[in-house]
Coordinates of C-alpha atoms in Angstrom, one line a residue:
X1 CA -6.7 -9.0 -16.7
X2 CA -7.0 -12.8 -16.6
X3 CA -9.5 -15.5 -17.2
X4 CA -9.8 -19.2 -16.6
X5 CA -8.1 -21.3 -19.3
X6 CA -11.3 -23.1 -20.3
X7 CA -13.9 -22.4 -23.0
X8 CA -17.0 -23.9 -24.5
X9 CA -18.0 -24.0 -28.1
X10 CA -21.3 -22.4 -29.2
X11 CA -23.6 -23.4 -32.0
X12 CA -21.6 -21.4 -34.6
X13 CA -18.3 -22.8 -33.2
X14 CA -17.4 -19.4 -31.6
X15 CA -15.7 -19.6 -28.2
X16 CA -17.7 -18.8 -25.2
X17 CA -15.2 -17.3 -22.7
X18 CA -15.1 -18.6 -19.2
X19 CA -15.2 -16.5 -16.1
X20 CA -12.0 -15.5 -14.2
X21 CA -12.1 -17.9 -11.3
X22 CA -14.6 -20.6 -12.3
X23 CA -15.5 -22.6 -15.4
X24 CA -18.8 -23.9 -16.6
X25 CA -19.9 -27.4 -15.9
X26 CA -22.3 -27.5 -18.9
X27 CA -21.8 -31.1 -19.7
X28 CA -23.2 -32.0 -16.3
X29 CA -25.9 -29.3 -16.1
X30 CA -27.3 -29.4 -19.6
X31 CA -28.5 -32.4 -21.7
X32 CA -26.1 -33.1 -24.6
X33 CA -28.7 -32.0 -27.2
X34 CA -29.1 -28.6 -25.6
X35 CA -25.4 -27.8 -25.4
X36 CA -25.2 -27.4 -29.1
X37 CA -27.8 -24.6 -28.9
X38 CA -25.8 -22.5 -26.5
X39 CA -24.9 -19.2 -28.0
X40 CA -24.4 -16.9 -25.0
X41 CA -23.4 -17.1 -21.3
X42 CA -26.9 -16.3 -20.2
X43 CA -28.1 -19.7 -21.4
X44 CA -25.7 -21.5 -19.1
X45 CA -26.0 -22.2 -15.4
X46 CA -23.7 -20.0 -13.2
X47 CA -20.1 -21.2 -13.3
X48 CA -19.5 -23.2 -10.1
X49 CA -16.4 -25.4 -10.9
X50 CA -13.1 -23.9 -9.7
X51 CA -10.7 -23.2 -12.5
X52 CA -8.4 -26.3 -12.7
X53 CA -6.8 -25.7 -16.1
X54 CA -4.7 -22.6 -15.4
X55 CA -5.3 -19.0 -16.4
X56 CA -4.8 -17.0 -19.5
X57 CA -3.3 -13.5 -18.9
X58 CA -3.7 -10.4 -21.1
X59 CA -0.1 -9.5 -21.9
X60 CA -1.1 -6.9 -24.5
X61 CA -1.6 -4.2 -21.9
X62 CA 0.8 -5.3 -19.1
X63 CA 3.9 -7.4 -18.9
X64 CA 4.3 -10.6 -16.9
X65 CA 4.5 -10.0 -13.1
X66 CA 5.1 -12.2 -10.0
X67 CA 1.3 -12.5 -9.7
X68 CA 0.9 -14.0 -13.2
X69 CA 4.0 -16.2 -12.9
X70 CA 2.7 -17.8 -9.7
X71 CA -1.0 -17.5 -10.4
X72 CA -1.7 -15.3 -7.4
X73 CA -5.4 -14.9 -8.5
X74 CA -8.8 -16.0 -7.3
X75 CA -8.2 -18.0 -4.1
X76 CA -4.6 -16.8 -4.0
X77 CA -5.5 -13.2 -4.7
X78 CA -4.7 -12.3 -1.1
X79 CA -1.0 -12.8 -1.6
X80 CA -0.2 -9.6 -3.6
X81 CA -2.4 -7.5 -1.3
X82 CA -0.5 -8.9 1.7
X83 CA 2.8 -8.0 0.0
X84 CA 1.6 -4.4 -0.5
X85 CA 0.3 -4.3 3.1
X86 CA 3.6 -5.6 4.4
X87 CA 5.5 -2.9 2.4
X88 CA 3.6 -0.1 4.1
X89 CA 3.7 -1.7 7.5
X90 CA 7.5 -1.9 7.1
X91 CA 7.4 1.8 6.1
X92 CA 5.5 2.7 9.2
X93 CA 7.8 0.8 11.5
X94 CA 11.1 1.7 9.7
X95 CA 10.3 5.4 9.6
X96 CA 10.3 5.5 13.4
X97 CA 13.3 3.2 13.9
X98 CA 15.5 5.0 11.4
X99 CA 14.4 8.4 12.6
X100 CA 15.3 7.6 16.2
X101 CA 18.7 6.2 15.1
X102 CA 19.4 9.4 13.2
X103 CA 18.8 11.5 16.3
X104 CA 21.0 9.2 18.5
X105 CA 23.8 8.3 16.1
X106 CA 23.6 11.0 13.5
X107 CA 22.1 11.6 10.0
X108 CA 25.2 10.4 8.1
X109 CA 25.5 6.8 9.4
X110 CA 21.7 6.4 9.2
X111 CA 21.7 7.3 5.6
X112 CA 24.3 4.6 4.9
X113 CA 22.3 2.0 6.8
X114 CA 19.1 2.9 5.0
X115 CA 20.8 2.6 1.6
X116 CA 22.2 -0.8 2.4
X117 CA 18.8 -2.1 3.6
X118 CA 16.9 -0.7 0.6
X119 CA 19.5 -1.8 -2.0
X120 CA 20.3 -5.3 -0.7
X121 CA 16.7 -6.2 0.1
X122 CA 15.5 -4.8 -3.2
X123 CA 18.0 -6.7 -5.3
X124 CA 17.5 -9.9 -3.3
X125 CA 13.7 -9.8 -3.7
X126 CA 14.1 -10.2 -7.5
X127 CA 15.8 -13.6 -7.1
X128 CA 13.6 -15.1 -4.3
X129 CA 10.8 -17.4 -5.4
X130 CA 9.4 -18.3 -2.0
X131 CA 6.4 -16.2 -1.1
X132 CA 7.2 -15.6 2.5
X133 CA 10.9 -14.8 1.7
X134 CA 9.7 -12.3 -0.9
X135 CA 7.2 -10.9 1.7
X136 CA 10.0 -10.4 4.3
X137 CA 12.3 -8.7 1.8
X138 CA 9.5 -6.3 0.6
X139 CA 8.9 -5.4 4.2
X140 CA 12.6 -4.5 4.6
X141 CA 12.4 -2.4 1.4
X142 CA 9.3 -0.6 2.7
X143 CA 11.1 0.1 6.0
X144 CA 13.6 2.3 4.2
X145 CA 11.2 3.6 1.5
X146 CA 10.4 7.1 2.8
X147 CA 13.3 7.7 5.1
X148 CA 15.6 7.0 2.1
X149 CA 14.7 10.4 0.6
X150 CA 13.4 12.4 3.5
X151 CA 16.4 12.0 5.9
X152 CA 18.9 13.4 3.3
X153 CA 16.3 16.1 2.7
X154 CA 16.3 17.0 6.4
X155 CA 20.2 16.9 6.5
X156 CA 20.4 19.4 3.6
X157 CA 17.8 21.7 5.2
X158 CA 19.8 21.8 8.4
X159 CA 22.7 23.2 6.4
X160 CA 20.6 25.9 4.6
X161 CA 20.1 29.4 5.7
X162 CA 16.8 31.2 6.0
X163 CA 16.8 32.3 2.3
X164 CA 17.9 29.0 0.8
X165 CA 15.8 26.4 2.8
X166 CA 13.5 26.0 -0.2
X167 CA 16.2 24.9 -2.6
X168 CA 16.2 21.3 -1.3
X169 CA 12.4 21.2 -1.6
X170 CA 12.6 22.2 -5.3
X171 CA 15.3 19.6 -5.8
X172 CA 13.3 16.8 -4.3
X173 CA 10.1 17.8 -6.1
X174 CA 11.9 17.9 -9.5
X175 CA 13.5 14.5 -8.9
X176 CA 10.2 12.9 -7.7
X177 CA 8.3 14.1 -10.7
X178 CA 11.0 13.3 -13.2
X179 CA 11.2 9.8 -11.8
X180 CA 7.4 9.4 -11.9
X181 CA 7.4 10.4 -15.6
X182 CA 10.3 8.1 -16.4
X183 CA 8.9 5.1 -14.5
X184 CA 6.0 4.2 -16.9
X185 CA 8.2 5.0 -19.9
X186 CA 10.9 2.7 -18.5
X187 CA 8.4 0.0 -17.7
X188 CA 7.0 0.1 -21.2
X189 CA 10.5 -0.1 -22.6
X190 CA 12.0 -3.0 -20.6
X191 CA 8.6 -4.9 -20.4
X192 CA 10.0 -7.1 -17.6
X193 CA 9.3 -6.7 -13.9
X194 CA 12.6 -8.2 -12.8
X195 CA 14.7 -5.7 -14.8
X196 CA 12.5 -2.9 -13.7
X197 CA 12.9 -3.9 -10.0
X198 CA 16.7 -4.1 -10.4
X199 CA 16.8 -0.7 -12.1
X200 CA 14.9 0.8 -9.1
X201 CA 17.0 -0.9 -6.4
X202 CA 20.7 -0.9 -7.6
X203 CA 21.3 2.8 -8.0
X204 CA 20.9 3.5 -4.3
X205 CA 24.0 1.4 -3.7
X206 CA 26.0 4.2 -5.2
X207 CA 25.7 5.8 -1.8
X208 CA 28.4 3.4 -0.6
X209 CA 30.8 5.1 -3.1
X210 CA 29.7 8.6 -2.2
X211 CA 29.6 8.1 1.6
X212 CA 32.9 9.8 2.3
X213 CA 31.6 13.0 0.9
X214 CA 28.4 13.1 2.9
X215 CA 28.7 15.5 5.8
X216 CA 27.2 15.1 9.2
X217 CA 24.6 17.7 10.2
X218 CA 26.4 20.6 11.9
X219 CA 23.2 21.4 13.8
X220 CA 23.1 17.9 15.2
X221 CA 26.7 18.0 16.1
X222 CA 26.3 21.2 18.0
X223 CA 23.3 19.9 20.0
X224 CA 25.6 17.0 21.0
X225 CA 28.3 19.3 22.2
X226 CA 30.7 18.3 19.4
X227 CA 31.4 21.9 18.3
X228 CA 34.9 21.3 17.0
X229 CA 33.7 18.7 14.5
X230 CA 30.8 20.9 13.6
X231 CA 33.1 23.9 13.0
X232 CA 35.3 21.7 10.8
X233 CA 32.3 20.6 8.8
X234 CA 31.1 24.1 8.3
X235 CA 34.6 25.2 7.2
X236 CA 34.7 22.4 4.6
X237 CA 31.3 23.4 3.3
X238 CA 32.4 27.0 3.0
X239 CA 35.6 26.0 1.2
X240 CA 33.6 23.9 -1.3
X241 CA 31.3 26.9 -1.9
X242 CA 34.4 29.2 -2.1
X243 CA 33.1 31.2 0.8
X244 CA 34.7 32.4 4.0
X245 CA 33.2 31.3 7.3
X246 CA 33.0 34.3 9.7
X247 CA 34.6 33.6 13.0
X248 CA 31.9 35.5 14.9
X249 CA 29.3 33.2 13.2
X250 CA 31.1 30.1 14.5
X251 CA 31.2 31.6 18.0
X252 CA 27.5 32.4 17.9
X253 CA 26.7 28.8 17.0
X254 CA 28.9 27.5 19.8
X255 CA 27.4 29.9 22.4
X256 CA 23.9 28.9 21.4
X257 CA 24.3 25.2 21.4
X258 CA 27.8 24.0 21.8
X259 CA 29.4 25.0 25.0
X260 CA 28.0 22.1 26.9
X261 CA 29.7 19.7 29.4
X262 CA 29.7 16.0 28.6
X263 CA 26.9 15.5 31.1
X264 CA 24.8 18.2 29.4
X265 CA 25.5 16.9 26.0
X266 CA 24.5 13.4 27.1
X267 CA 21.3 14.9 28.6
X268 CA 20.5 16.5 25.2
X269 CA 21.3 13.3 23.4
X270 CA 18.7 11.4 25.5
X271 CA 15.9 13.8 24.8
X272 CA 12.8 12.3 23.2
X273 CA 10.1 13.8 21.1
X274 CA 7.7 12.5 23.8
X275 CA 9.0 15.3 26.0
X276 CA 7.2 17.9 23.9
X277 CA 4.0 17.1 25.8
X278 CA 5.4 19.2 28.7
X279 CA 5.4 22.3 26.4
X280 CA 1.8 23.4 25.7
X281 CA 2.3 25.6 22.7
X282 CA 4.9 23.3 21.1
X283 CA 2.7 20.3 21.7
X284 CA -0.3 21.9 20.0
X285 CA 1.8 23.0 17.0
X286 CA 3.3 19.5 16.6
X287 CA -0.1 17.8 16.9
X288 CA -1.3 20.1 14.1
X289 CA 1.8 19.3 12.0
X290 CA 1.2 15.6 12.4
X291 CA -2.5 16.0 11.4
X292 CA -1.6 18.1 8.3
X293 CA 1.2 15.6 7.4
X294 CA -1.2 12.6 7.6
X295 CA -3.8 14.4 5.5
X296 CA -1.2 15.5 3.0
X297 CA 0.1 11.9 2.6
X298 CA -3.3 10.3 2.5
X299 CA -4.7 12.7 -0.1
X300 CA -1.6 12.8 -2.3
X301 CA -1.1 9.1 -2.5
X302 CA -4.8 8.6 -2.8
X303 CA -4.9 10.9 -5.8
X304 CA -1.9 9.1 -7.3
X305 CA -3.6 5.7 -6.9
X306 CA -6.9 7.0 -8.3
X307 CA -5.2 8.6 -11.4
X308 CA -4.7 5.1 -12.8
X309 CA -8.5 4.6 -12.9
X310 CA -9.1 7.8 -14.9
X311 CA -8.3 6.2 -18.3
X312 CA -8.3 2.9 -20.0
X313 CA -4.5 2.7 -20.4
X314 CA -2.6 2.5 -17.1
X315 CA 0.7 3.7 -18.5
X316 CA -0.8 6.8 -20.1
X317 CA -2.9 7.6 -17.1
X318 CA 0.2 7.3 -14.8
X319 CA 2.3 9.4 -17.1
X320 CA -0.3 12.1 -17.4
X321 CA -0.8 12.2 -13.7
X322 CA 2.9 12.6 -13.1
X323 CA 3.2 15.3 -15.8
X324 CA 0.6 17.5 -14.1
X325 CA 2.9 17.7 -11.0
X326 CA 5.3 20.0 -12.9
X327 CA 3.3 23.2 -12.2
X328 CA 3.7 22.4 -8.5
X329 CA 7.4 23.1 -8.9
X330 CA 6.4 26.8 -8.3
X331 CA 5.6 25.9 -4.7
X332 CA 9.2 26.6 -3.4
X333 CA 9.1 30.0 -5.0
X334 CA 5.7 30.8 -3.5
X335 CA 6.7 29.7 0.1
X336 CA 9.9 31.7 -0.1
X337 CA 8.0 34.9 -0.8
X338 CA 4.6 34.3 0.8
X339 CA 5.6 32.1 3.7
X340 CA 4.7 28.5 4.3
X341 CA 1.3 28.8 5.9
X342 CA -0.7 30.8 3.3
X343 CA 0.3 28.8 0.1
X344 CA -0.2 25.5 1.9
X345 CA -3.7 26.5 3.0
X346 CA -4.6 27.7 -0.5
X347 CA -3.3 24.6 -2.2
X348 CA -5.2 22.3 0.2
X349 CA -8.4 24.3 -0.4
X350 CA -7.9 24.3 -4.2
X351 CA -7.4 20.6 -4.2
X352 CA -10.4 20.1 -2.0
X353 CA -12.6 22.3 -4.2
X354 CA -11.5 20.7 -7.4
X355 CA -12.1 17.2 -6.0
X356 CA -15.6 18.0 -4.7
X357 CA -16.5 19.6 -8.0
X358 CA -15.3 16.4 -9.8
X359 CA -17.8 14.5 -7.7
X360 CA -20.6 16.8 -8.8
X361 CA -19.9 16.9 -12.5
X362 CA -21.9 14.5 -14.7
X363 CA -20.0 11.4 -15.8
X364 CA -20.6 12.1 -19.5
X365 CA -18.6 15.3 -19.3
X366 CA -15.3 13.3 -19.4
X367 CA -12.9 16.1 -20.3
X368 CA -14.2 18.4 -17.5
X369 CA -14.1 15.5 -15.0
X370 CA -10.5 14.6 -16.1
X371 CA -9.4 18.3 -15.8
X372 CA -10.8 18.7 -12.3
X373 CA -9.2 15.4 -11.2
X374 CA -5.8 16.5 -12.5
X375 CA -6.1 20.0 -11.0
X376 CA -6.8 18.2 -7.7
X377 CA -3.8 16.0 -8.2
X378 CA -1.5 19.0 -9.1
X379 CA -2.5 21.2 -6.2
X380 CA -2.4 18.4 -3.6
X381 CA 1.1 17.6 -4.9
X382 CA 2.2 21.1 -4.1
X383 CA 0.6 20.9 -0.6
X384 CA 2.3 17.5 0.0
X385 CA 5.8 18.8 -0.8
X386 CA 5.3 22.1 1.2
X387 CA 4.3 19.8 4.2
X388 CA 7.7 18.0 3.8
X389 CA 9.4 21.4 4.1
X390 CA 7.2 22.8 6.7
X391 CA 7.0 19.9 9.1
X392 CA 10.7 19.5 10.0
X393 CA 11.0 23.3 10.5
X394 CA 8.6 23.2 13.4
X395 CA 10.5 20.5 15.3
X396 CA 13.5 21.7 17.3
X397 CA 16.9 20.2 16.2
X398 CA 17.3 18.0 19.3
X399 CA 14.3 15.9 18.3
X400 CA 13.9 16.8 14.6
X401 CA 14.9 13.3 13.5
X402 CA 12.4 11.6 15.9
X403 CA 9.8 14.2 15.0
X404 CA 10.1 13.6 11.3
X405 CA 10.1 9.8 12.0
X406 CA 6.9 10.1 14.0
X407 CA 5.4 12.1 11.1
X408 CA 6.6 9.5 8.6
X409 CA 5.1 6.7 10.8
X410 CA 1.7 8.4 11.0
X411 CA 2.0 9.3 7.3
X412 CA 2.6 5.6 6.5
X413 CA -0.6 4.7 8.4
X414 CA -2.5 7.3 6.3
X415 CA -1.0 6.0 3.1
X416 CA -1.9 2.5 4.1
X417 CA -5.5 3.6 4.6
X418 CA -5.7 5.5 1.3
X419 CA -6.3 2.4 -0.9
X420 CA -9.4 1.7 1.1
X421 CA -10.8 5.1 0.2
X422 CA -9.9 4.5 -3.5
X423 CA -11.7 1.2 -3.3
X424 CA -14.9 3.2 -2.6
X425 CA -14.9 3.8 -6.3
X426 CA -16.3 0.3 -6.7
X427 CA -19.4 1.6 -5.0
X428 CA -19.5 5.1 -6.6
X429 CA -16.9 6.3 -9.1
X430 CA -16.8 9.8 -7.7
X431 CA -16.8 8.9 -4.1
X432 CA -12.9 8.6 -3.6
X433 CA -12.2 12.2 -4.7
X434 CA -15.2 13.4 -2.7
X435 CA -13.6 12.0 0.4
X436 CA -10.2 13.3 -0.5
X437 CA -11.7 16.7 -1.2
X438 CA -13.2 16.9 2.3
X439 CA -10.0 15.8 3.9
X440 CA -8.0 18.4 2.0
X441 CA -10.4 21.1 3.2
X442 CA -9.7 20.0 6.8
X443 CA -6.0 20.1 6.1
X444 CA -6.3 23.6 4.8
X445 CA -8.2 24.8 7.9
X446 CA -5.7 23.1 10.3
X447 CA -2.7 24.8 8.6
X448 CA -4.0 28.2 9.6
X449 CA -3.1 27.5 13.2
X450 CA 0.6 26.5 12.5
X451 CA 3.5 28.9 13.3
X452 CA 5.1 30.6 10.3
X453 CA 8.7 29.5 9.8
X454 CA 9.7 31.5 6.7
X455 CA 12.5 33.9 7.4
X456 CA 13.3 32.8 10.9
X457 CA 16.1 30.8 12.5
X458 CA 15.0 27.3 13.3
X459 CA 14.8 26.5 17.0
X460 CA 17.4 24.0 18.4
X461 CA 16.1 23.3 21.9
X462 CA 12.7 22.4 23.3
X463 CA 12.4 25.7 25.3
X464 CA 13.3 27.7 22.2
X465 CA 10.7 25.9 20.2
X466 CA 8.1 26.5 22.9
X467 CA 8.7 30.2 22.9
X468 CA 8.8 30.1 19.1
X469 CA 5.3 28.6 19.0
X470 CA 3.9 30.7 21.8
X471 CA 3.1 33.7 19.6
X472 CA 1.5 31.4 17.0
X473 CA -1.4 30.2 19.1
X474 CA -3.9 31.9 16.8
X475 CA -4.1 32.1 12.9
X476 CA -2.0 34.6 11.0
X477 CA 0.4 35.3 13.9
X478 CA 4.1 35.2 13.3
X479 CA 6.8 34.4 15.8
X480 CA 10.4 35.7 15.6
X481 CA 12.8 33.1 16.9
X482 CA 15.7 35.6 16.6
X483 CA 14.4 37.5 19.6
X484 CA 14.2 34.3 21.7
X485 CA 17.6 33.2 20.6
X486 CA 19.1 36.5 21.7
X487 CA 17.3 36.3 25.1
X488 CA 18.5 32.7 25.6
X489 CA 22.1 33.7 24.7
X490 CA 22.0 36.7 27.1
X491 CA 21.0 34.4 30.0

């Protein structure tokens, strides 16, 4: 909160506060004798003089920020909004660029590049005072924002078997929620935006020290014909886990994707996610995945942004909103037993129902309204994270990085649009959650037509993925990739 640093004195010598961006010109608008009789703002003409004495900021509820330090308010209020916009535009562009790089050059070097971009740009932005320099650095930070966590997630998933693919999901959910709970507590403790920015940027540079222990994706290596290195990677993983890698398993992996000539490997390496348009069933499934991904991102981040408006204290509201995500940690357990499709559909519909009911509850029933809003937040959190698990599993290995990058790009667009929906609360308080509720219902309906990926081997090639999705052209139908893999190996 801020106000113009100018006041008038009323008849009883009490201060009459000025407006935020303008001050009163009472000395010019009212005769001197009448000025002493002013006791309220309603007796004064509308403020029409731009604030030229600086601004007073309320530091009781929020610490100093770059906005308050440079007075990015009133006529300069566009600056912080442009910074936020640039961040998400960078996220949209960076997701596609880094995703494509990960498919061409591998997951491992891309993770290193992302960590360098995020860490260096994040630290540098703390020490830059020029607005456009700060804007450029925040755009770079945004370009690595989502891929920084999602690409390592994809890498780990590609190393997991059918029964353990949900473990990375649970890990990323727990770390996200824990970080969201610690963030407002840490902000309250340090009470300095520069220290907070450094604490959120510097830890990622530890990846430089851990890089030698990060393995390349064995699935990616196999699709590139680099089977010897893939076998070596798998043997290293087995040794660390104190397991023995069966020779027949290695031979199976090589026969499925590795016995390729250099020309064939180069052809696979040049494949693009755009080529999926030639495969009808795969194309339809991917279009649905992209739709569900966008709706999940838009509704989840929209709920997060709207949570801050549910209470008078921003720190408490943010902390409470993060804490209600803890029940969603049960999502990995659910999708491991019930499949991906059914839990995702149910969570989307529950979030939609709670959000719509919130819009219908009278405003004076505060506790019921708050409960419904938090139920909507908790259930959409589970839906969002299941989408992160579900989406990459539908894409075949040869274009999985590009596919996830495309999903991240469209998700970035959806996230960019979500504040506009939250802003509808200025018109009607319940309108944002009503919109998010309707979008969640659409997401739940679209999920019914996705292929079930629980308990099946993930497809590696485009033809495999096409056959995998063929039997899932209608709701509740399962497809067994094992049968298709055996057919492909036999031919």
